[in-house]
């Protein structure tokens, strides 16, 4: 067995640090010893069989550890996590160690066969799957209970002994990536494959979606510009614009599924088997038997969770919605006040003042969104969902409903209660532009500036010390562990979702929205890229095959926008002029058009295949091969049985 | 290998005929010899390793063959087709021969472990998978070309050498089934599990759906009766009825998915892996390379097919739709004529005459539906779809669109163009009742009567002969092979679909429709049961996990019915009276209610889980086990690799 591996003696030579483990200061020696022993221990003994090296820092603290693994260990790990790679015959297949030579670019001495992000993902997976055997608690910390099968790392994290685990940046690679991503001024696509190699599929897919969405908005923007330039105020032109918008938004969402399938097929994640989902770190409960796995683990009654959801979370969300509407009414009072002021003293200043309530309201909306976000996270976490996916779904639902109402309620009110199209256009513009500016600032530029200041201070301190350790590595790790943590693509998608709402819900009164969205998204690409490369710790790569629940959210938004646009068009004076005799005919016509558009939408969504034909054929081919292999196996068993 | 099996010497003793093969009269001897040899030949030689026995009929013709198999062969076949059976621990698992002893009711001498329907399905699967090796043609018939991998049975069928293959009835079992199904007058459920054992899952699922649907209609019928009894003509009561109907129809369709999951889990088909789909028998093309399998087989260009679909089928369907509308206009002329006649000479006869146009129209609709069905089958077959599923989808789409328009266009016209609620109610009643009577007659009673007459004639002829063969078997086979073939559940589902339309589309003007639907369905259960047991040849069992595209069709119908019912309610005088001042408010309210109802529908469909919790847990458990098994396997490979 592993005794025959020689790397255990020579690992100091080719040790490449991949992942950093930061323990709390003053962690007991026995705990560290037990934990590092488990990490390096053989698989057969329940270890992870990885490599660990303490990092000696300037003050001699031993609380930071570097984790790496031998190339062979990584290849075996790639098989365990079920990575899908390209073969020599250009097909995508699940990697197995025994068939390694059939894979493209594989060579025993090619240590770049697995990307660094994949290696770090494998190490994370192996660390998280370090499970308690017969330990009842973490050595040295009797209050940190364990039970057989519990993930050690998760318990260490929840009990605060483990501060963080994060993957290291590769400075050379990062420099190259930065250069090709945003280092030079160029027109063109982002290097999505390189982003995927460095940051993993989830983040690459977000940037892919952002780019695709921006390109998809360009036709809307191009059609929208003449409305501003020539000051077209004819509603019949708006009708054309809105109709185009509605069909276009359906098409782009359907086409995105196909583009997503092409990308994730190339990256291998479309074929990756779903791993069995373990309980999320924060989940707690009394020990019981899990009916699915038959293992002893904490269980939490579903009824208790339902009670928490329906008797606490739901009322709380409703209260927040009510509060948001209340704030909206205050905004309308302010708006009225500004209008009165403007009428009393007509001046440049007073006409500037007209925009102030909208700007204040936009800032308040952003602040409320952010505060609500924390409340939603706290509540969803308190609901104690067993699975990360169920936690995410409940969180997204809560946040989406609130943000939708918070951002759009005032617009709905202006459009369908006040019937004030001029105010609607003004509000829409102010809200959209203010929120874009705030977001760009709060998300990227502020952290970047903070980060830069911190870095300078660190560098000064570093240079004043004289140690003989690898200064640049120590320096790098010290820098990176202080960086902020990137909490996933949630906020980025949410921003795009709200932007899509501003663009599509009332597109027929403000065609210029698409222009602002395109401009914002172009800078968003750069500022998000900056954020990923410079501001935050490197995140662990997460394989993913699609944008998940966001697809549904965008589709729902486009259905709602059909309804709102049809009503807006029906309310326009030009369309009203077409039906001088009877309001009834007008409304019936609008309702008919709306139903037709919705029907066309659903038929289009049904008719356009989710995957392009060549991907379908490739997937069918793989399925056929696995069925054939199964048949061969059955046939072999047949023969064996007959021989008995 | 197979030499050690002893059954080849003794099979005459325990040969149980399961499937009948009827060859064309005068089939050449060399063909018969080659075909039967392939059937009995060993698997290793490309045979099916089944048992074959010629049936000697009265006139000495040797064109009928009985096929059976040894119990061991059937068990191995059950593994090949991937049957899922219940284990001793009450879980459902894919049957494998090596784990046979862990399955419930398995014993080496228990030949009832597999139901007869399963055995016949296995034999059919094995026969259809008899594939040409190096034959270029069927021996004796040079024009019947073969190529490696082509299914021999399919080629024999398309070249007319093989007349039919059908499974034998088990007279004992059938008698028992008939007794418990419809033999005695009783109130209660159908013996669905017994039906499934005898006829397979597809048919059992149809009867399950029919029964469920009937039960689900009862609340609607019960609420509908007082409208007739007390002659409630208040529209506000109709509003309540319609609202209940709309929500109820959503609930029943969602709940059906859950019930279906429970049933098919118990039957094992929910877990059965989909087999790779082979080209359908009628598919033809030039020999080429299939990109999925890499095998040489006929290919047909997708563009040619698209041209046929869009340039021939689509215009033809449109023409048929136009013709159907033309017929409808003739019906309205007739209706007008009858009304004029009634007004001129008021008499009992003339008031009877009022119903005549509707009845004639209902009969014409039925006839047109049937003729169109043949045209649609011909066209879809001419479109040359490669897969049976794609053929079925195109056929169903064609038939559904036409039948929907043909049956409901006149009702839509009366309701939304003529605004004649009285005529709508009368038309609806006549169409519904006439079509139900016609269907019952044409589907079951007529074939039953024909069958009975034929049987009597056969019996007479049989008794006049004196042969020493097993008379009852010969007699049974001769009877059964003359019976009609059951072409699947398509027509039965279509009938239910149209009935659902009659009940739900205009439910608020004719609440009694549900009562007629319930009465019809109760007799439908009996007449369909009669049809299955007495009129048609036994069909091969087909494993299936759900009612497929019909679920979508019913859901679409229930969405359309929300729209129609909202409009009808909006048009009612009582609701109009609520808005005396402005028609506009009325229409806006109706539109708002409609959108709310649709939103509630979609949310309900989203919120109600498709599978009950315990089935979800059972499925998750199986998935967990298979992932664990995979991990074990990977671990074993790890160890092997390390040992190298």
JSON list of C-alpha atoms in Angstrom, two decimals, chain A residues 450-626:
[
{"chain": "A", "resi": 450, "resn": "UNK", "atom": "CA", "xyz": [-9.18, 49.98, 1.51]},
{"chain": "A", "resi": 451, "resn": "UNK", "atom": "CA", "xyz": [-7.22, 47.02, 0.27]},
{"chain": "A", "resi": 452, "resn": "UNK", "atom": "CA", "xyz": [-4.58, 49.18, -1.36]},
{"chain": "A", "resi": 453, "resn": "UNK", "atom": "CA", "xyz": [-4.07, 51.21, 1.78]},
{"chain": "A", "resi": 454, "resn": "UNK", "atom": "CA", "xyz": [-3.75, 48.05, 3.86]},
{"chain": "A", "resi": 455, "resn": "UNK", "atom": "CA", "xyz": [-1.27, 46.55, 1.43]},
{"chain": "A", "resi": 456, "resn": "UNK", "atom": "CA", "xyz": [1.00, 49.56, 1.58]},
{"chain": "A", "resi": 457, "resn": "UNK", "atom": "CA", "xyz": [1.03, 49.45, 5.36]},
{"chain": "A", "resi": 458, "resn": "UNK", "atom": "CA", "xyz": [1.80, 45.72, 5.31]},
{"chain": "A", "resi": 459, "resn": "UNK", "atom": "CA", "xyz": [4.65, 46.16, 2.85]},
{"chain": "A", "resi": 460, "resn": "UNK", "atom": "CA", "xyz": [6.27, 48.77, 5.03]},
{"chain": "A", "resi": 461, "resn": "UNK", "atom": "CA", "xyz": [6.08, 46.55, 8.08]},
{"chain": "A", "resi": 462, "resn": "UNK", "atom": "CA", "xyz": [7.40, 43.57, 6.13]},
{"chain": "A", "resi": 463, "resn": "UNK", "atom": "CA", "xyz": [10.44, 45.39, 4.81]},
{"chain": "A", "resi": 464, "resn": "UNK", "atom": "CA", "xyz": [11.45, 46.43, 8.28]},
{"chain": "A", "resi": 465, "resn": "UNK", "atom": "CA", "xyz": [11.77, 42.77, 9.35]},
{"chain": "A", "resi": 466, "resn": "UNK", "atom": "CA", "xyz": [14.73, 40.58, 8.43]},
{"chain": "A", "resi": 467, "resn": "UNK", "atom": "CA", "xyz": [13.88, 36.92, 8.42]},
{"chain": "A", "resi": 468, "resn": "UNK", "atom": "CA", "xyz": [15.39, 34.16, 6.35]},
{"chain": "A", "resi": 469, "resn": "UNK", "atom": "CA", "xyz": [12.10, 32.49, 5.49]},
{"chain": "A", "resi": 470, "resn": "UNK", "atom": "CA", "xyz": [10.69, 32.83, 2.00]},
{"chain": "A", "resi": 471, "resn": "UNK", "atom": "CA", "xyz": [9.65, 36.39, 2.47]},
{"chain": "A", "resi": 472, "resn": "UNK", "atom": "CA", "xyz": [7.46, 36.69, -0.58]},
{"chain": "A", "resi": 473, "resn": "UNK", "atom": "CA", "xyz": [5.35, 33.65, 0.38]},
{"chain": "A", "resi": 474, "resn": "UNK", "atom": "CA", "xyz": [4.92, 34.78, 3.97]},
{"chain": "A", "resi": 475, "resn": "UNK", "atom": "CA", "xyz": [4.14, 38.25, 2.75]},
{"chain": "A", "resi": 476, "resn": "UNK", "atom": "CA", "xyz": [1.66, 36.93, 0.23]},
{"chain": "A", "resi": 477, "resn": "UNK", "atom": "CA", "xyz": [-0.13, 34.77, 2.77]},
{"chain": "A", "resi": 478, "resn": "UNK", "atom": "CA", "xyz": [-0.28, 37.55, 5.32]},
{"chain": "A", "resi": 479, "resn": "UNK", "atom": "CA", "xyz": [-1.69, 39.85, 2.72]},
{"chain": "A", "resi": 480, "resn": "UNK", "atom": "CA", "xyz": [-4.24, 37.37, 1.45]},
{"chain": "A", "resi": 481, "resn": "UNK", "atom": "CA", "xyz": [-5.53, 36.22, 4.80]},
{"chain": "A", "resi": 482, "resn": "UNK", "atom": "CA", "xyz": [-6.46, 39.79, 5.64]},
{"chain": "A", "resi": 483, "resn": "UNK", "atom": "CA", "xyz": [-8.36, 40.25, 2.41]},
{"chain": "A", "resi": 484, "resn": "UNK", "atom": "CA", "xyz": [-12.15, 40.18, 2.42]},
{"chain": "A", "resi": 485, "resn": "UNK", "atom": "CA", "xyz": [-13.96, 36.97, 1.63]},
{"chain": "A", "resi": 486, "resn": "UNK", "atom": "CA", "xyz": [-15.99, 36.74, -1.56]},
{"chain": "A", "resi": 487, "resn": "UNK", "atom": "CA", "xyz": [-19.37, 35.35, -0.53]},
{"chain": "A", "resi": 488, "resn": "UNK", "atom": "CA", "xyz": [-20.41, 33.99, -3.87]},
{"chain": "A", "resi": 489, "resn": "UNK", "atom": "CA", "xyz": [-22.20, 35.34, -6.88]},
{"chain": "A", "resi": 490, "resn": "UNK", "atom": "CA", "xyz": [-25.52, 36.04, -5.11]},
{"chain": "A", "resi": 491, "resn": "UNK", "atom": "CA", "xyz": [-25.18, 39.82, -4.91]},
{"chain": "A", "resi": 492, "resn": "UNK", "atom": "CA", "xyz": [-23.84, 40.09, -8.42]},
{"chain": "A", "resi": 493, "resn": "UNK", "atom": "CA", "xyz": [-26.76, 38.16, -9.89]},
{"chain": "A", "resi": 494, "resn": "UNK", "atom": "CA", "xyz": [-29.20, 40.12, -7.75]},
{"chain": "A", "resi": 495, "resn": "UNK", "atom": "CA", "xyz": [-27.85, 43.37, -9.14]},
{"chain": "A", "resi": 496, "resn": "UNK", "atom": "CA", "xyz": [-28.28, 42.10, -12.69]},
{"chain": "A", "resi": 497, "resn": "UNK", "atom": "CA", "xyz": [-31.78, 40.87, -11.85]},
{"chain": "A", "resi": 498, "resn": "UNK", "atom": "CA", "xyz": [-32.86, 44.30, -10.59]},
{"chain": "A", "resi": 499, "resn": "UNK", "atom": "CA", "xyz": [-31.24, 45.95, -13.58]},
{"chain": "A", "resi": 500, "resn": "UNK", "atom": "CA", "xyz": [-33.19, 43.60, -15.86]},
{"chain": "A", "resi": 501, "resn": "UNK", "atom": "CA", "xyz": [-36.32, 44.72, -14.02]},
{"chain": "A", "resi": 502, "resn": "UNK", "atom": "CA", "xyz": [-35.55, 48.42, -14.60]},
{"chain": "A", "resi": 503, "resn": "UNK", "atom": "CA", "xyz": [-34.88, 47.75, -18.26]},
{"chain": "A", "resi": 504, "resn": "UNK", "atom": "CA", "xyz": [-37.82, 45.51, -19.06]},
{"chain": "A", "resi": 505, "resn": "UNK", "atom": "CA", "xyz": [-40.71, 46.31, -16.69]},
{"chain": "A", "resi": 506, "resn": "UNK", "atom": "CA", "xyz": [-41.31, 49.83, -17.98]},
{"chain": "A", "resi": 507, "resn": "UNK", "atom": "CA", "xyz": [-39.30, 49.68, -21.16]},
{"chain": "A", "resi": 508, "resn": "UNK", "atom": "CA", "xyz": [-41.97, 51.47, -23.17]},
{"chain": "A", "resi": 509, "resn": "UNK", "atom": "CA", "xyz": [-41.72, 54.70, -21.16]},
{"chain": "A", "resi": 510, "resn": "UNK", "atom": "CA", "xyz": [-37.96, 54.88, -20.89]},
{"chain": "A", "resi": 511, "resn": "UNK", "atom": "CA", "xyz": [-36.10, 53.19, -23.76]},
{"chain": "A", "resi": 512, "resn": "UNK", "atom": "CA", "xyz": [-32.86, 54.76, -22.64]},
{"chain": "A", "resi": 513, "resn": "UNK", "atom": "CA", "xyz": [-32.70, 52.39, -19.64]},
{"chain": "A", "resi": 514, "resn": "UNK", "atom": "CA", "xyz": [-31.07, 49.74, -21.82]},
{"chain": "A", "resi": 515, "resn": "UNK", "atom": "CA", "xyz": [-28.33, 52.22, -22.79]},
{"chain": "A", "resi": 516, "resn": "UNK", "atom": "CA", "xyz": [-27.51, 52.88, -19.14]},
{"chain": "A", "resi": 517, "resn": "UNK", "atom": "CA", "xyz": [-27.61, 49.17, -18.40]},
{"chain": "A", "resi": 518, "resn": "UNK", "atom": "CA", "xyz": [-25.12, 48.46, -21.19]},
{"chain": "A", "resi": 519, "resn": "UNK", "atom": "CA", "xyz": [-22.79, 51.24, -20.02]},
{"chain": "A", "resi": 520, "resn": "UNK", "atom": "CA", "xyz": [-23.05, 50.04, -16.43]},
{"chain": "A", "resi": 521, "resn": "UNK", "atom": "CA", "xyz": [-22.39, 46.44, -17.40]},
{"chain": "A", "resi": 522, "resn": "UNK", "atom": "CA", "xyz": [-19.27, 47.30, -19.36]},
{"chain": "A", "resi": 523, "resn": "UNK", "atom": "CA", "xyz": [-17.78, 49.02, -16.32]},
{"chain": "A", "resi": 524, "resn": "UNK", "atom": "CA", "xyz": [-19.27, 46.29, -14.11]},
{"chain": "A", "resi": 525, "resn": "UNK", "atom": "CA", "xyz": [-17.22, 43.68, -15.96]},
{"chain": "A", "resi": 526, "resn": "UNK", "atom": "CA", "xyz": [-14.06, 45.64, -15.23]},
{"chain": "A", "resi": 527, "resn": "UNK", "atom": "CA", "xyz": [-14.89, 46.47, -11.63]},
{"chain": "A", "resi": 528, "resn": "UNK", "atom": "CA", "xyz": [-16.00, 42.90, -10.89]},
{"chain": "A", "resi": 529, "resn": "UNK", "atom": "CA", "xyz": [-12.81, 41.60, -12.46]},
{"chain": "A", "resi": 530, "resn": "UNK", "atom": "CA", "xyz": [-10.82, 44.00, -10.32]},
{"chain": "A", "resi": 531, "resn": "UNK", "atom": "CA", "xyz": [-12.76, 42.86, -7.29]},
{"chain": "A", "resi": 532, "resn": "UNK", "atom": "CA", "xyz": [-12.02, 39.19, -7.98]},
{"chain": "A", "resi": 533, "resn": "UNK", "atom": "CA", "xyz": [-8.33, 39.69, -8.73]},
{"chain": "A", "resi": 534, "resn": "UNK", "atom": "CA", "xyz": [-7.35, 42.41, -6.31]},
{"chain": "A", "resi": 535, "resn": "UNK", "atom": "CA", "xyz": [-9.82, 42.90, -3.50]},
{"chain": "A", "resi": 536, "resn": "UNK", "atom": "CA", "xyz": [-10.97, 39.51, -2.29]},
{"chain": "A", "resi": 537, "resn": "UNK", "atom": "CA", "xyz": [-9.29, 36.33, -1.20]},
{"chain": "A", "resi": 538, "resn": "UNK", "atom": "CA", "xyz": [-9.24, 33.78, -3.96]},
{"chain": "A", "resi": 539, "resn": "UNK", "atom": "CA", "xyz": [-12.47, 31.80, -3.64]},
{"chain": "A", "resi": 540, "resn": "UNK", "atom": "CA", "xyz": [-12.61, 28.02, -3.94]},
{"chain": "A", "resi": 541, "resn": "UNK", "atom": "CA", "xyz": [-13.72, 26.83, -7.36]},
{"chain": "A", "resi": 542, "resn": "UNK", "atom": "CA", "xyz": [-17.23, 25.36, -7.42]},
{"chain": "A", "resi": 543, "resn": "UNK", "atom": "CA", "xyz": [-18.24, 23.17, -10.35]},
{"chain": "A", "resi": 544, "resn": "UNK", "atom": "CA", "xyz": [-21.67, 24.15, -11.64]},
{"chain": "A", "resi": 545, "resn": "UNK", "atom": "CA", "xyz": [-23.66, 23.40, -14.77]},
{"chain": "A", "resi": 546, "resn": "UNK", "atom": "CA", "xyz": [-26.03, 26.39, -14.93]},
{"chain": "A", "resi": 547, "resn": "UNK", "atom": "CA", "xyz": [-27.06, 29.60, -13.18]},
{"chain": "A", "resi": 548, "resn": "UNK", "atom": "CA", "xyz": [-29.71, 27.66, -11.25]},
{"chain": "A", "resi": 549, "resn": "UNK", "atom": "CA", "xyz": [-32.61, 29.50, -9.69]},
{"chain": "A", "resi": 550, "resn": "UNK", "atom": "CA", "xyz": [-31.61, 32.78, -11.36]},
{"chain": "A", "resi": 551, "resn": "UNK", "atom": "CA", "xyz": [-32.79, 31.45, -14.71]},
{"chain": "A", "resi": 552, "resn": "UNK", "atom": "CA", "xyz": [-36.25, 31.04, -13.18]},
{"chain": "A", "resi": 553, "resn": "UNK", "atom": "CA", "xyz": [-36.07, 34.48, -11.57]},
{"chain": "A", "resi": 554, "resn": "UNK", "atom": "CA", "xyz": [-35.19, 36.18, -14.86]},
{"chain": "A", "resi": 555, "resn": "UNK", "atom": "CA", "xyz": [-37.94, 34.28, -16.68]},
{"chain": "A", "resi": 556, "resn": "UNK", "atom": "CA", "xyz": [-40.51, 35.29, -14.08]},
{"chain": "A", "resi": 557, "resn": "UNK", "atom": "CA", "xyz": [-39.41, 38.90, -14.43]},
{"chain": "A", "resi": 558, "resn": "UNK", "atom": "CA", "xyz": [-39.87, 38.73, -18.18]},
{"chain": "A", "resi": 559, "resn": "UNK", "atom": "CA", "xyz": [-43.41, 37.35, -17.74]},
{"chain": "A", "resi": 560, "resn": "UNK", "atom": "CA", "xyz": [-44.27, 40.20, -15.35]},
{"chain": "A", "resi": 561, "resn": "UNK", "atom": "CA", "xyz": [-42.83, 42.70, -17.80]},
{"chain": "A", "resi": 562, "resn": "UNK", "atom": "CA", "xyz": [-45.20, 41.48, -20.53]},
{"chain": "A", "resi": 563, "resn": "UNK", "atom": "CA", "xyz": [-48.10, 42.38, -18.25]},
{"chain": "A", "resi": 564, "resn": "UNK", "atom": "CA", "xyz": [-46.78, 45.79, -17.18]},
{"chain": "A", "resi": 565, "resn": "UNK", "atom": "CA", "xyz": [-45.80, 46.85, -20.69]},
{"chain": "A", "resi": 566, "resn": "UNK", "atom": "CA", "xyz": [-49.16, 45.85, -22.13]},
{"chain": "A", "resi": 567, "resn": "UNK", "atom": "CA", "xyz": [-50.93, 47.92, -19.48]},
{"chain": "A", "resi": 568, "resn": "UNK", "atom": "CA", "xyz": [-48.64, 50.92, -20.06]},
{"chain": "A", "resi": 569, "resn": "UNK", "atom": "CA", "xyz": [-49.26, 50.77, -23.78]},
{"chain": "A", "resi": 570, "resn": "UNK", "atom": "CA", "xyz": [-52.97, 50.49, -23.19]},
{"chain": "A", "resi": 571, "resn": "UNK", "atom": "CA", "xyz": [-52.81, 53.63, -21.03]},
{"chain": "A", "resi": 572, "resn": "UNK", "atom": "CA", "xyz": [-50.95, 55.70, -23.62]},
{"chain": "A", "resi": 573, "resn": "UNK", "atom": "CA", "xyz": [-52.89, 58.61, -25.20]},
{"chain": "A", "resi": 574, "resn": "UNK", "atom": "CA", "xyz": [-51.99, 57.52, -28.74]},
{"chain": "A", "resi": 575, "resn": "UNK", "atom": "CA", "xyz": [-53.42, 54.05, -28.28]},
{"chain": "A", "resi": 576, "resn": "UNK", "atom": "CA", "xyz": [-56.44, 55.56, -26.52]},
{"chain": "A", "resi": 577, "resn": "UNK", "atom": "CA", "xyz": [-56.94, 57.77, -29.56]},
{"chain": "A", "resi": 578, "resn": "UNK", "atom": "CA", "xyz": [-57.31, 54.66, -31.71]},
{"chain": "A", "resi": 579, "resn": "UNK", "atom": "CA", "xyz": [-60.44, 53.71, -29.77]},
{"chain": "A", "resi": 580, "resn": "UNK", "atom": "CA", "xyz": [-62.27, 57.00, -29.46]},
{"chain": "A", "resi": 581, "resn": "UNK", "atom": "CA", "xyz": [-65.70, 55.45, -28.92]},
{"chain": "A", "resi": 582, "resn": "UNK", "atom": "CA", "xyz": [-65.22, 52.76, -26.39]},
{"chain": "A", "resi": 583, "resn": "UNK", "atom": "CA", "xyz": [-62.72, 52.23, -23.63]},
{"chain": "A", "resi": 584, "resn": "UNK", "atom": "CA", "xyz": [-64.01, 48.69, -23.52]},
{"chain": "A", "resi": 585, "resn": "UNK", "atom": "CA", "xyz": [-62.70, 47.74, -26.94]},
{"chain": "A", "resi": 586, "resn": "UNK", "atom": "CA", "xyz": [-59.34, 49.19, -25.99]},
{"chain": "A", "resi": 587, "resn": "UNK", "atom": "CA", "xyz": [-59.06, 47.15, -22.83]},
{"chain": "A", "resi": 588, "resn": "UNK", "atom": "CA", "xyz": [-60.25, 44.00, -24.57]},
{"chain": "A", "resi": 589, "resn": "UNK", "atom": "CA", "xyz": [-57.69, 44.51, -27.32]},
{"chain": "A", "resi": 590, "resn": "UNK", "atom": "CA", "xyz": [-54.91, 45.07, -24.80]},
{"chain": "A", "resi": 591, "resn": "UNK", "atom": "CA", "xyz": [-55.94, 41.95, -22.87]},
{"chain": "A", "resi": 592, "resn": "UNK", "atom": "CA", "xyz": [-56.02, 39.93, -26.08]},
{"chain": "A", "resi": 593, "resn": "UNK", "atom": "CA", "xyz": [-52.57, 41.16, -27.13]},
{"chain": "A", "resi": 594, "resn": "UNK", "atom": "CA", "xyz": [-51.22, 40.42, -23.68]},
{"chain": "A", "resi": 595, "resn": "UNK", "atom": "CA", "xyz": [-52.55, 36.85, -23.77]},
{"chain": "A", "resi": 596, "resn": "UNK", "atom": "CA", "xyz": [-51.18, 36.35, -27.25]},
{"chain": "A", "resi": 597, "resn": "UNK", "atom": "CA", "xyz": [-47.74, 37.61, -26.21]},
{"chain": "A", "resi": 598, "resn": "UNK", "atom": "CA", "xyz": [-47.74, 35.35, -23.17]},
{"chain": "A", "resi": 599, "resn": "UNK", "atom": "CA", "xyz": [-48.80, 32.38, -25.30]},
{"chain": "A", "resi": 600, "resn": "UNK", "atom": "CA", "xyz": [-46.04, 33.16, -27.82]},
{"chain": "A", "resi": 601, "resn": "UNK", "atom": "CA", "xyz": [-43.56, 33.40, -24.94]},
{"chain": "A", "resi": 602, "resn": "UNK", "atom": "CA", "xyz": [-44.49, 29.99, -23.57]},
{"chain": "A", "resi": 603, "resn": "UNK", "atom": "CA", "xyz": [-44.54, 28.38, -27.00]},
{"chain": "A", "resi": 604, "resn": "UNK", "atom": "CA", "xyz": [-41.12, 29.87, -27.79]},
{"chain": "A", "resi": 605, "resn": "UNK", "atom": "CA", "xyz": [-39.72, 28.64, -24.49]},
{"chain": "A", "resi": 606, "resn": "UNK", "atom": "CA", "xyz": [-41.12, 25.20, -25.31]},
{"chain": "A", "resi": 607, "resn": "UNK", "atom": "CA", "xyz": [-39.98, 25.07, -28.94]},
{"chain": "A", "resi": 608, "resn": "UNK", "atom": "CA", "xyz": [-36.39, 26.36, -28.59]},
{"chain": "A", "resi": 609, "resn": "UNK", "atom": "CA", "xyz": [-34.36, 23.35, -27.40]},
{"chain": "A", "resi": 610, "resn": "UNK", "atom": "CA", "xyz": [-32.41, 23.95, -24.21]},
{"chain": "A", "resi": 611, "resn": "UNK", "atom": "CA", "xyz": [-29.28, 22.37, -25.65]},
{"chain": "A", "resi": 612, "resn": "UNK", "atom": "CA", "xyz": [-27.82, 22.78, -29.13]},
{"chain": "A", "resi": 613, "resn": "UNK", "atom": "CA", "xyz": [-28.07, 19.76, -31.39]},
{"chain": "A", "resi": 614, "resn": "UNK", "atom": "CA", "xyz": [-24.40, 18.86, -31.30]},
{"chain": "A", "resi": 615, "resn": "UNK", "atom": "CA", "xyz": [-24.33, 18.89, -27.50]},
{"chain": "A", "resi": 616, "resn": "UNK", "atom": "CA", "xyz": [-27.47, 16.73, -27.51]},
{"chain": "A", "resi": 617, "resn": "UNK", "atom": "CA", "xyz": [-25.73, 14.23, -29.80]},
{"chain": "A", "resi": 618, "resn": "UNK", "atom": "CA", "xyz": [-22.61, 14.22, -27.64]},
{"chain": "A", "resi": 619, "resn": "UNK", "atom": "CA", "xyz": [-24.67, 13.61, -24.50]},
{"chain": "A", "resi": 620, "resn": "UNK", "atom": "CA", "xyz": [-26.68, 10.86, -26.23]},
{"chain": "A", "resi": 621, "resn": "UNK", "atom": "CA", "xyz": [-23.43, 9.26, -27.33]},
{"chain": "A", "resi": 622, "resn": "UNK", "atom": "CA", "xyz": [-22.11, 9.16, -23.78]},
{"chain": "A", "resi": 623, "resn": "UNK", "atom": "CA", "xyz": [-25.39, 7.75, -22.51]},
{"chain": "A", "resi": 624, "resn": "UNK", "atom": "CA", "xyz": [-25.33, 5.12, -25.23]},
{"chain": "A", "resi": 625, "resn": "UNK", "atom": "CA", "xyz": [-21.78, 4.16, -24.32]},
{"chain": "A", "resi": 626, "resn": "UNK", "atom": "CA", "xyz": [-22.58, 3.79, -20.63]}
]
